[in-house]
CSV table of C-alpha atoms in Angstrom, one decimal:
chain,number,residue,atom,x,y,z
A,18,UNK,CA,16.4,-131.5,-81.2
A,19,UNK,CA,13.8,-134.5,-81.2
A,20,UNK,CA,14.9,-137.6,-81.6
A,21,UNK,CA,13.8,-140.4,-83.6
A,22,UNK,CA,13.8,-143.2,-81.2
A,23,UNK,CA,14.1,-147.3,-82.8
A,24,UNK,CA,11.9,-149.9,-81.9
A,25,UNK,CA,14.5,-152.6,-81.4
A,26,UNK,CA,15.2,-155.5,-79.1
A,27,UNK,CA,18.4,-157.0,-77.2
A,28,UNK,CA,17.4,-159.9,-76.4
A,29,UNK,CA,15.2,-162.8,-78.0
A,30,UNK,CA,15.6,-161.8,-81.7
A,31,UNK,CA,18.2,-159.1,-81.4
A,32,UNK,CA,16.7,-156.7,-83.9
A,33,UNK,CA,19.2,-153.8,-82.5
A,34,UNK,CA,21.2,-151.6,-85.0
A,35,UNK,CA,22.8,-148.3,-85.6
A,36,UNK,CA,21.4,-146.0,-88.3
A,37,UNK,CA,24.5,-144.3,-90.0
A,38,UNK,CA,24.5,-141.4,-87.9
A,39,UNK,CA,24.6,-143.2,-85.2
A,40,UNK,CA,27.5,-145.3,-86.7
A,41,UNK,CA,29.2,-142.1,-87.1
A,42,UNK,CA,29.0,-141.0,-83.6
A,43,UNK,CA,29.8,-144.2,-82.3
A,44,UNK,CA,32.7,-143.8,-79.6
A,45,UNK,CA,35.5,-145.6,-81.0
A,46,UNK,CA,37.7,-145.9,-78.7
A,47,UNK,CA,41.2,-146.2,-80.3
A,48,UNK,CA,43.7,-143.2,-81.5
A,49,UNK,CA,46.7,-145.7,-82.7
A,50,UNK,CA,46.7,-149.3,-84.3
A,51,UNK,CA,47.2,-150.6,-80.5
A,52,UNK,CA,45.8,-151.1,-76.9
A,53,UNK,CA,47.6,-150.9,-73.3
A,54,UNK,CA,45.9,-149.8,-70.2
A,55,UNK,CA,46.4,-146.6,-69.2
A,56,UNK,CA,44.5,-143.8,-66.9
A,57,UNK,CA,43.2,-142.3,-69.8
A,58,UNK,CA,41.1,-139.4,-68.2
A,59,UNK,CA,40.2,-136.4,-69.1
A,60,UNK,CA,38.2,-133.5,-68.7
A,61,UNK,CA,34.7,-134.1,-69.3
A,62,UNK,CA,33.9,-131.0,-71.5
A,63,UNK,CA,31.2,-130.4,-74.3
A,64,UNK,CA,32.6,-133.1,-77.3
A,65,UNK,CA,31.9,-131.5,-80.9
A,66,UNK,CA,28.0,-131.5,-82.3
A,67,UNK,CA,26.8,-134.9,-83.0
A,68,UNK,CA,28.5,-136.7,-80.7
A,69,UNK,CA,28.3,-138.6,-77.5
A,70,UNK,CA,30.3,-136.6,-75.5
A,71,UNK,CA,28.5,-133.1,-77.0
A,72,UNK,CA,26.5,-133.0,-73.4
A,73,UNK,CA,26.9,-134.3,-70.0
A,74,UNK,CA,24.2,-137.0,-70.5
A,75,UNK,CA,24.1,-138.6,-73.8
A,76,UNK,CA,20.8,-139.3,-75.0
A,77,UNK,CA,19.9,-141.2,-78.8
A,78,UNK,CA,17.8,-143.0,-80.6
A,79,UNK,CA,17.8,-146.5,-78.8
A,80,UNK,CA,16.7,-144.2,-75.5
A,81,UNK,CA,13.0,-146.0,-75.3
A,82,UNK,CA,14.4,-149.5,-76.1
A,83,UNK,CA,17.5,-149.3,-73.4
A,84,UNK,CA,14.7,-148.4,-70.4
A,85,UNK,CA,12.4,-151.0,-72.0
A,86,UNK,CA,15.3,-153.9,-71.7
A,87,UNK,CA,16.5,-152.3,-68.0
A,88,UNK,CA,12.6,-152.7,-66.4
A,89,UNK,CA,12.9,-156.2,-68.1
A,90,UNK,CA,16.0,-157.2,-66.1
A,91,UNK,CA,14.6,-155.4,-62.7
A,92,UNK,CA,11.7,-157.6,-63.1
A,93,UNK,CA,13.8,-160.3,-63.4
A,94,UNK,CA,16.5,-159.0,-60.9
A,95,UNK,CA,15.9,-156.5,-58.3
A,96,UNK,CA,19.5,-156.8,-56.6
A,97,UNK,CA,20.6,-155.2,-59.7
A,98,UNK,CA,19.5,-152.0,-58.0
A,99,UNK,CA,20.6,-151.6,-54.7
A,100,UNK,CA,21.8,-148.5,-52.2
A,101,UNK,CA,22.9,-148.7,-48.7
A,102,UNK,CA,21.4,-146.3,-45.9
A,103,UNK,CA,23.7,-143.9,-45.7
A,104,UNK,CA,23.8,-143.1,-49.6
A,105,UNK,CA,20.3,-141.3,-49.8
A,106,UNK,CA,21.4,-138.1,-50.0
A,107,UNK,CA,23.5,-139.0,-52.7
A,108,UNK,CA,20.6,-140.7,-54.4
A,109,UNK,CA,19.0,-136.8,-54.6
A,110,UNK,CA,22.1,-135.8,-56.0
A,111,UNK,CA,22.1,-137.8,-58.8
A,112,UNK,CA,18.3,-137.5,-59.4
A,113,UNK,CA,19.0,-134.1,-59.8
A,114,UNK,CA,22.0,-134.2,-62.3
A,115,UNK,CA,20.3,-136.6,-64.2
A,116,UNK,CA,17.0,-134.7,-64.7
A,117,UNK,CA,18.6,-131.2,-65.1
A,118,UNK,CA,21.0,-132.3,-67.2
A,119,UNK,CA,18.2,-133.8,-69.7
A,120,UNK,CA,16.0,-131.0,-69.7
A,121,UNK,CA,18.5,-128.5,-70.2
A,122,UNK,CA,20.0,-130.6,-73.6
A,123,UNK,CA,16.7,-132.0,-75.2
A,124,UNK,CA,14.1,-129.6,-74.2
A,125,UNK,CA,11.7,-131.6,-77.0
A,126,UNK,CA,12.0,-134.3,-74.7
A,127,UNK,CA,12.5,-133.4,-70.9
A,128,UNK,CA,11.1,-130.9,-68.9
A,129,UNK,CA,11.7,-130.0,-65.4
A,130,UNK,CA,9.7,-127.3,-63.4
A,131,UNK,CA,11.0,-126.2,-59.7
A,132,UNK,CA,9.4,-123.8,-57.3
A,133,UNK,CA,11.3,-124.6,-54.3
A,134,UNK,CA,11.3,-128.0,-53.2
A,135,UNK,CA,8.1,-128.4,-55.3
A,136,UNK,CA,10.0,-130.5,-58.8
A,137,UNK,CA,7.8,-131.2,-61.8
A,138,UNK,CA,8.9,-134.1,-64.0
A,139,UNK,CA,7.6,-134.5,-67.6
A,140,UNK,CA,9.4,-137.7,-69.8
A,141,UNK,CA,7.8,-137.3,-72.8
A,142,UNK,CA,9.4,-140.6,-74.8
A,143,UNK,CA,8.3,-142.8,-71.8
A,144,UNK,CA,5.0,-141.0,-70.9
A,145,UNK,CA,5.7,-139.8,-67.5
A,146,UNK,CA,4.3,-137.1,-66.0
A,147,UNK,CA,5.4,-136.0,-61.8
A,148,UNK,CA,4.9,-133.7,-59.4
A,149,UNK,CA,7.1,-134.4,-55.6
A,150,UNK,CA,9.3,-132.8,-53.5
A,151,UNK,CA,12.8,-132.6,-53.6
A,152,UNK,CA,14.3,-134.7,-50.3
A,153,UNK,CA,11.3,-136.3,-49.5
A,154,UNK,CA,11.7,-139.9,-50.7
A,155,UNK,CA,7.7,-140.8,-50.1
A,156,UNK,CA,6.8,-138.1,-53.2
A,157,UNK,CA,7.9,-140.7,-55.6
A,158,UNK,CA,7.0,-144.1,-56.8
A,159,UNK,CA,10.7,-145.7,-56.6
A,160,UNK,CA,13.5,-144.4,-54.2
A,161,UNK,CA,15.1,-141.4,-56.2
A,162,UNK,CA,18.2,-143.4,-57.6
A,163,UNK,CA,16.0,-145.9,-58.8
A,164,UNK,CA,13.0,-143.8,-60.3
A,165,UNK,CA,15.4,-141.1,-62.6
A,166,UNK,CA,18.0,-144.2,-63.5
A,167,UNK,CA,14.8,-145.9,-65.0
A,168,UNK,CA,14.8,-143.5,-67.4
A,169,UNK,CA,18.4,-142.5,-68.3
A,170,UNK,CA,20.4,-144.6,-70.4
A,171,UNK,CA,24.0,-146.2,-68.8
A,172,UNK,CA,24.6,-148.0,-65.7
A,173,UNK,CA,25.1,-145.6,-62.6
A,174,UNK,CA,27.5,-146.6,-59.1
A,175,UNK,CA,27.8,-144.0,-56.0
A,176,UNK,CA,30.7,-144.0,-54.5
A,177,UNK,CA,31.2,-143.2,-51.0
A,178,UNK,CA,34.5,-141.3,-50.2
A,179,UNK,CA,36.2,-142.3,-47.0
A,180,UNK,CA,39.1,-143.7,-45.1
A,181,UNK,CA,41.5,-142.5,-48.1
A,182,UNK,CA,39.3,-145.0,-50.2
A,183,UNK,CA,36.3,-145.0,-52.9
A,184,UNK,CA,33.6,-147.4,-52.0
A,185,UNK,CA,30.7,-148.5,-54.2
A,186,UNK,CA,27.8,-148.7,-51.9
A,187,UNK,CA,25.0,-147.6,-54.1
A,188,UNK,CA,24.2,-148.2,-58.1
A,189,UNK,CA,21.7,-149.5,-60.6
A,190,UNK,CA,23.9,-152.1,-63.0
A,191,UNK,CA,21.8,-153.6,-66.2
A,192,UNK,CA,24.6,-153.1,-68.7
A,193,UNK,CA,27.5,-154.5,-67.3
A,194,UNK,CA,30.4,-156.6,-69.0
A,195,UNK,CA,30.9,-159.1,-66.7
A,196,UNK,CA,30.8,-157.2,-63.6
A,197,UNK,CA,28.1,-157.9,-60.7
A,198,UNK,CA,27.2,-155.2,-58.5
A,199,UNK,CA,25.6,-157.7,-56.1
A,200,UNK,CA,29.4,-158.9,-55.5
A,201,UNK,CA,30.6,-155.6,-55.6
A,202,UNK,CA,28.6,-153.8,-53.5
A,203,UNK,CA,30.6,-152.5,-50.7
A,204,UNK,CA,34.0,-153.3,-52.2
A,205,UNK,CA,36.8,-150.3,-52.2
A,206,UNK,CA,38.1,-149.1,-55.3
A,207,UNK,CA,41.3,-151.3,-55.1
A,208,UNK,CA,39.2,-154.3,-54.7
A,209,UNK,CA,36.6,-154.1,-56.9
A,210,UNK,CA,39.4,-153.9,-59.9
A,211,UNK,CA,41.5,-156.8,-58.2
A,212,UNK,CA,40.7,-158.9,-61.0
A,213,UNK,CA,42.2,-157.0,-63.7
A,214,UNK,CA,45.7,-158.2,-65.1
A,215,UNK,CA,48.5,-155.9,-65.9
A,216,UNK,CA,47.0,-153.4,-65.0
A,217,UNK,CA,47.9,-153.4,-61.0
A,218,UNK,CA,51.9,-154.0,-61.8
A,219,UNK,CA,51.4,-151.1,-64.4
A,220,UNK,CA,50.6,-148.7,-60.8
A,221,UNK,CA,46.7,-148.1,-63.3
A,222,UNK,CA,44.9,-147.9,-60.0
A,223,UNK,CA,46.9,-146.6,-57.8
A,224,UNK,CA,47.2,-143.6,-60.2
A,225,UNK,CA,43.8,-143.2,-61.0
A,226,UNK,CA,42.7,-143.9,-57.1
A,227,UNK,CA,44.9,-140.7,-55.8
A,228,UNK,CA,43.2,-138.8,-59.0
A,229,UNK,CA,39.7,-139.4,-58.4
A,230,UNK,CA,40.2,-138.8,-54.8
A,231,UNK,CA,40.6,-135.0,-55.5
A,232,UNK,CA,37.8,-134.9,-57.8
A,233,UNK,CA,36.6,-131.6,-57.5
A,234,UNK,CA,32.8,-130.4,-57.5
A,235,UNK,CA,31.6,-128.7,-61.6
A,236,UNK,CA,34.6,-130.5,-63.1
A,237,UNK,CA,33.7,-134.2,-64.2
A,238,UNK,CA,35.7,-136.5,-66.1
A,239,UNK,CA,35.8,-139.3,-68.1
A,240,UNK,CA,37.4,-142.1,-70.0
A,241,UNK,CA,36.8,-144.7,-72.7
A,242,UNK,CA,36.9,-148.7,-72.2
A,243,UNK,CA,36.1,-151.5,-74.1
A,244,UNK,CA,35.8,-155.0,-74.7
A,245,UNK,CA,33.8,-157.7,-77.1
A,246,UNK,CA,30.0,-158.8,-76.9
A,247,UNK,CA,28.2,-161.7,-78.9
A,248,UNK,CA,24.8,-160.7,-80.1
A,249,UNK,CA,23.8,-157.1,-79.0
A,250,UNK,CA,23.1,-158.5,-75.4
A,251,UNK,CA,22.5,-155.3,-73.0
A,252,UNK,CA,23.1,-157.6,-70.2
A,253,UNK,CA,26.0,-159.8,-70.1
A,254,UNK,CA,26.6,-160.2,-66.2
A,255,UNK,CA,27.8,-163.2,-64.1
A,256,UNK,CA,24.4,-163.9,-62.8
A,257,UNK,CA,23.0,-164.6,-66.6
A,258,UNK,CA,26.4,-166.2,-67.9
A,259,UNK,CA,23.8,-169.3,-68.7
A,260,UNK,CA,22.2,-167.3,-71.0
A,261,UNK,CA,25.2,-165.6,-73.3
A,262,UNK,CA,28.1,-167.2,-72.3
A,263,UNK,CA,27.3,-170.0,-75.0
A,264,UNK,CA,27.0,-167.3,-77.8
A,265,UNK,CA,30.8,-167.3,-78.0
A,266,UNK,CA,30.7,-170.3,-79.5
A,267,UNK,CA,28.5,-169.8,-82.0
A,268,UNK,CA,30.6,-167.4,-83.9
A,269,UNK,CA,31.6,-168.7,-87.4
A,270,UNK,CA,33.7,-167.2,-90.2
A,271,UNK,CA,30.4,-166.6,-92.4
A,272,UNK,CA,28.2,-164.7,-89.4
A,273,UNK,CA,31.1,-162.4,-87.9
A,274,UNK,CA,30.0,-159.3,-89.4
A,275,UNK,CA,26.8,-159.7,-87.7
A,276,UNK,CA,27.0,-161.5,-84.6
A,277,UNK,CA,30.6,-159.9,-83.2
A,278,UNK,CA,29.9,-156.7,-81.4
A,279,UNK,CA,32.8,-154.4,-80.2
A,280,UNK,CA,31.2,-153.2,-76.6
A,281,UNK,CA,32.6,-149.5,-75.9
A,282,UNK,CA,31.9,-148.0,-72.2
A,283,UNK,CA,32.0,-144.1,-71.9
A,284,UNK,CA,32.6,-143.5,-68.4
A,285,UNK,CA,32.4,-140.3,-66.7
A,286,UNK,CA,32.6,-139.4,-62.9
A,287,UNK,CA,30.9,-136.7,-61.1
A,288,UNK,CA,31.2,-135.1,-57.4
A,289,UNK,CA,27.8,-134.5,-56.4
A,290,UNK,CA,27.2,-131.4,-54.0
A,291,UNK,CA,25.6,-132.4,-51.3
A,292,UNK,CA,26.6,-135.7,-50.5
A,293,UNK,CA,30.6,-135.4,-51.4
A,294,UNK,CA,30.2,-138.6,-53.5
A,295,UNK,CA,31.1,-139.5,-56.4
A,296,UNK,CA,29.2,-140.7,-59.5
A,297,UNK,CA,30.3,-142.7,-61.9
A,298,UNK,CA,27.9,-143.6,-64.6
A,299,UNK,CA,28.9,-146.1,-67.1
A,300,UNK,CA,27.3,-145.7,-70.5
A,301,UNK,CA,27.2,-148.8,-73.1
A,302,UNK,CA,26.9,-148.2,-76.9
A,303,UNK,CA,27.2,-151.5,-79.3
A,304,UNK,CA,28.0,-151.4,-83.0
A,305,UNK,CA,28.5,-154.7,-85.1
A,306,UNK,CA,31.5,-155.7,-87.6
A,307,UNK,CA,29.1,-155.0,-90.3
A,308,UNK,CA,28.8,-151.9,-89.5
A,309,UNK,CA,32.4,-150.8,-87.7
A,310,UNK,CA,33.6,-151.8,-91.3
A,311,UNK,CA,31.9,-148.7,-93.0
A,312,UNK,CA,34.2,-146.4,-91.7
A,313,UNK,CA,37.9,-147.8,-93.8
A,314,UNK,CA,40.1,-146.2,-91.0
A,315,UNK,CA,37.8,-147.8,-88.2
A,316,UNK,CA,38.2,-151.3,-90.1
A,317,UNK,CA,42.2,-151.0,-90.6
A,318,UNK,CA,42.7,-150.2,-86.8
A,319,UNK,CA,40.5,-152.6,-85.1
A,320,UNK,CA,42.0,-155.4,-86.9
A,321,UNK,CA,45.5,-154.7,-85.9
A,322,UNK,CA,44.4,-153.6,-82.6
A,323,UNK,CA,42.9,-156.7,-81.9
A,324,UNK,CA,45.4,-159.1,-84.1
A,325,UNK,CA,47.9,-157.5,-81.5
A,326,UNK,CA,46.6,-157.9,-77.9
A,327,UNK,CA,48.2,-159.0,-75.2
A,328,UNK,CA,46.9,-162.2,-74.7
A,329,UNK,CA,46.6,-161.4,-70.9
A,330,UNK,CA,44.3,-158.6,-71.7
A,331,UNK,CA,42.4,-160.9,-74.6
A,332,UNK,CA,41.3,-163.6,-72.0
A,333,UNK,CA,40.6,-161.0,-69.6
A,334,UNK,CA,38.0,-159.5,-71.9
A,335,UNK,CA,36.8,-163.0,-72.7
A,336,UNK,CA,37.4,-162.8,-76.3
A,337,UNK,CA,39.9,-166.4,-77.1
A,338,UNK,CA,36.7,-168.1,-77.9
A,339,UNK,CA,36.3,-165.9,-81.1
A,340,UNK,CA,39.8,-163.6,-81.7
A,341,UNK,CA,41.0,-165.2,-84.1
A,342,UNK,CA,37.5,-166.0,-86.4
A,343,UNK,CA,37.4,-162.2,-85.8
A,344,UNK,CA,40.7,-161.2,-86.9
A,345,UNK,CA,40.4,-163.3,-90.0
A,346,UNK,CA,37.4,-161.7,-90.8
A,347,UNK,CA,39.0,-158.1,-90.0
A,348,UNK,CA,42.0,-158.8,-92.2
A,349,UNK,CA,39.9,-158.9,-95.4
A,350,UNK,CA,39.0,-155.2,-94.5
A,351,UNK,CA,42.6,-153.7,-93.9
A,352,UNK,CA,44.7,-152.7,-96.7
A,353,UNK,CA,47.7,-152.2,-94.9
A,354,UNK,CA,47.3,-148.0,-95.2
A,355,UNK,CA,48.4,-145.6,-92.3
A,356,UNK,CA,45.6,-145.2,-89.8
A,357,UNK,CA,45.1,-140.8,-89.4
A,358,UNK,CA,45.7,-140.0,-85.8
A,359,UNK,CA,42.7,-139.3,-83.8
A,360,UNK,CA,39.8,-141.6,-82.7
A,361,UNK,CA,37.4,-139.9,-85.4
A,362,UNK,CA,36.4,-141.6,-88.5
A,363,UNK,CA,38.1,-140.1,-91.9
């Protein structure tokens, strides 16, 4: 299947958007008219055709644009790609997910050779062509995290499983929502969600801690989150706040439809082979008002979804400055029908 990749930017003058089938496969992530945390895991399987769950490693058309955008923040940012000694061998592991994964689902694209622990790497979108050896770090340009997360789309942590605990001490982070792996970098699991409300008195973590900690090898899993982006900014984390934090205030009832973005993460968790850790990669997708509002049953439920949020869980997300210009704006598109279970459009 070859892709037809966009030349688009998310940053500067923002010319990102979704071409109707990507609208349709967008991964909305709501199967009622309302929102609590929850666990919300399941098995990662093959999703229908079309979709972003239809193989491990989801790859579309703004693939060239979203490595593009990460080498911009690298260069601006190298912490945002960091691993700690002891997480090499996990590095391999995920080099080699990520590139048999991709050459085993877009063939056009990808292709991977291996005789031995003689690899041969050919990225046709991005132009790269490499021969190294598996294990031996010096083969490649980058460290291996760094060189195949260059070129796969979503934000990648390695966890480290010890002392009954999950602890992030490797990742690549250009995507994030507010999140710093800089800060985070050797946090446990229960710390690195302390800030979250509700969601520690609901027993979330603890649940999903004792879960993940069983993880077992060939049966990954994943889960939907979400929250709210001005502009469709890539990188929204702490250390750039001075650049995109101001963009919530810009939002007024006449530019909704194109400036509010709803910001959905797939998230999917892997135990890799060799190293017993776990990855968990973290894939953005972005789609505008203008363009969530195509799909009538995606209109209705995001409006009452959103007119109804906790407000804990609102400023969490960071979304008071603009809710209710949003909601407004929403209302004109529900007509008060019943929403069809499921998370599909109609």
């Amino acid at each position: 299947m070859t892709i037809p990749f966009r030349t688009e930017t998310f940053r500067g003058d923002f010319t990102f958007s979704n071409s109707p089938a990507a609208i349709r496969r967008f991964p909305f992530p709501f199967d009622r008219d309302a929102y609590m945390y929850s666990v919300n895991i399941e098995q990662h399987v093959p999703g229908r055709v079309q979709t972003t769950t239809e193989f491990p490693i989801d790859i579309d058309e703004h693939y060239v644009a979203e490595m593009e955008d990460r080498a911009l923040v690298l260069k601006a940012d190298p912490l945002r790609c960091q691993s700690l000694p002891h997480m090499i061998t996990a590095e391999w592991d995920l080099l080699e997910l990520l590139m048999t994964s991709m050459a085993r689902h877009y063939p056009d694209h990808f292709t991977l050779t291996c005789d031995g622990d003689r690899w041969h790497w050919v990225n046709r979108p991005l132009g790269i062509d490499q021969e190294f050896t598996f294990g031996e770090a010096a083969t490649l340009p980058l460290p291996p995290m760094e060189y195949v997360t260059r070129q796969c789309q979503g934000d990648f942590c390695l966890l480290d499983q010890r002392d009954d605990n999950l602890w992030m001490d490797a990742g690549i982070v250009t995507t994030q929502a507010d999140w710093s792996l800089d800060f985070d970098l050797g946090m446990n699991f229960i710390e690195w969600h302390g800030p979250v409300p509700l969601a520690h008195d609901l027993g979330v973590f603890d649940r999903a801690l004792k879960f993940l900690m069983n993880l077992q090898q060939g049966r990954p899993v994943r889960r939907l989150n979400w929250t709210m982006t001005i502009n469709p900014r890539l990188d929204t984390s702490p250390e750039n706040y001075h650049l995109w934090g101001v963009d919530k205030a810009s939002v007024t009832p006449e530019n909704v439809g194109d400036k509010v973005h709803l910001r959905v993460e797939l998230q999917a968790l892997w135990r890799l082979p060799r190293s017993n850790a776990i990855v968990f990669s973290i894939r953005c997708y972005l789609i505008k008002m203008d363009e969530l509002v195509t799909q009538k049953k995606w209109a209705r439920r995001f409006h009452r979804v959103l007119r109804d949020l906790p407000p804990e869980i609102a400023g969490y997300k960071g979304l008071s400055r603009f809710r209710e210009t949003t909601i407004d704006w929403l209302a004109r598109h529900d007509d008060g029908a019943e929403t069809s279970p499921g998370f599909g459009p109609d």
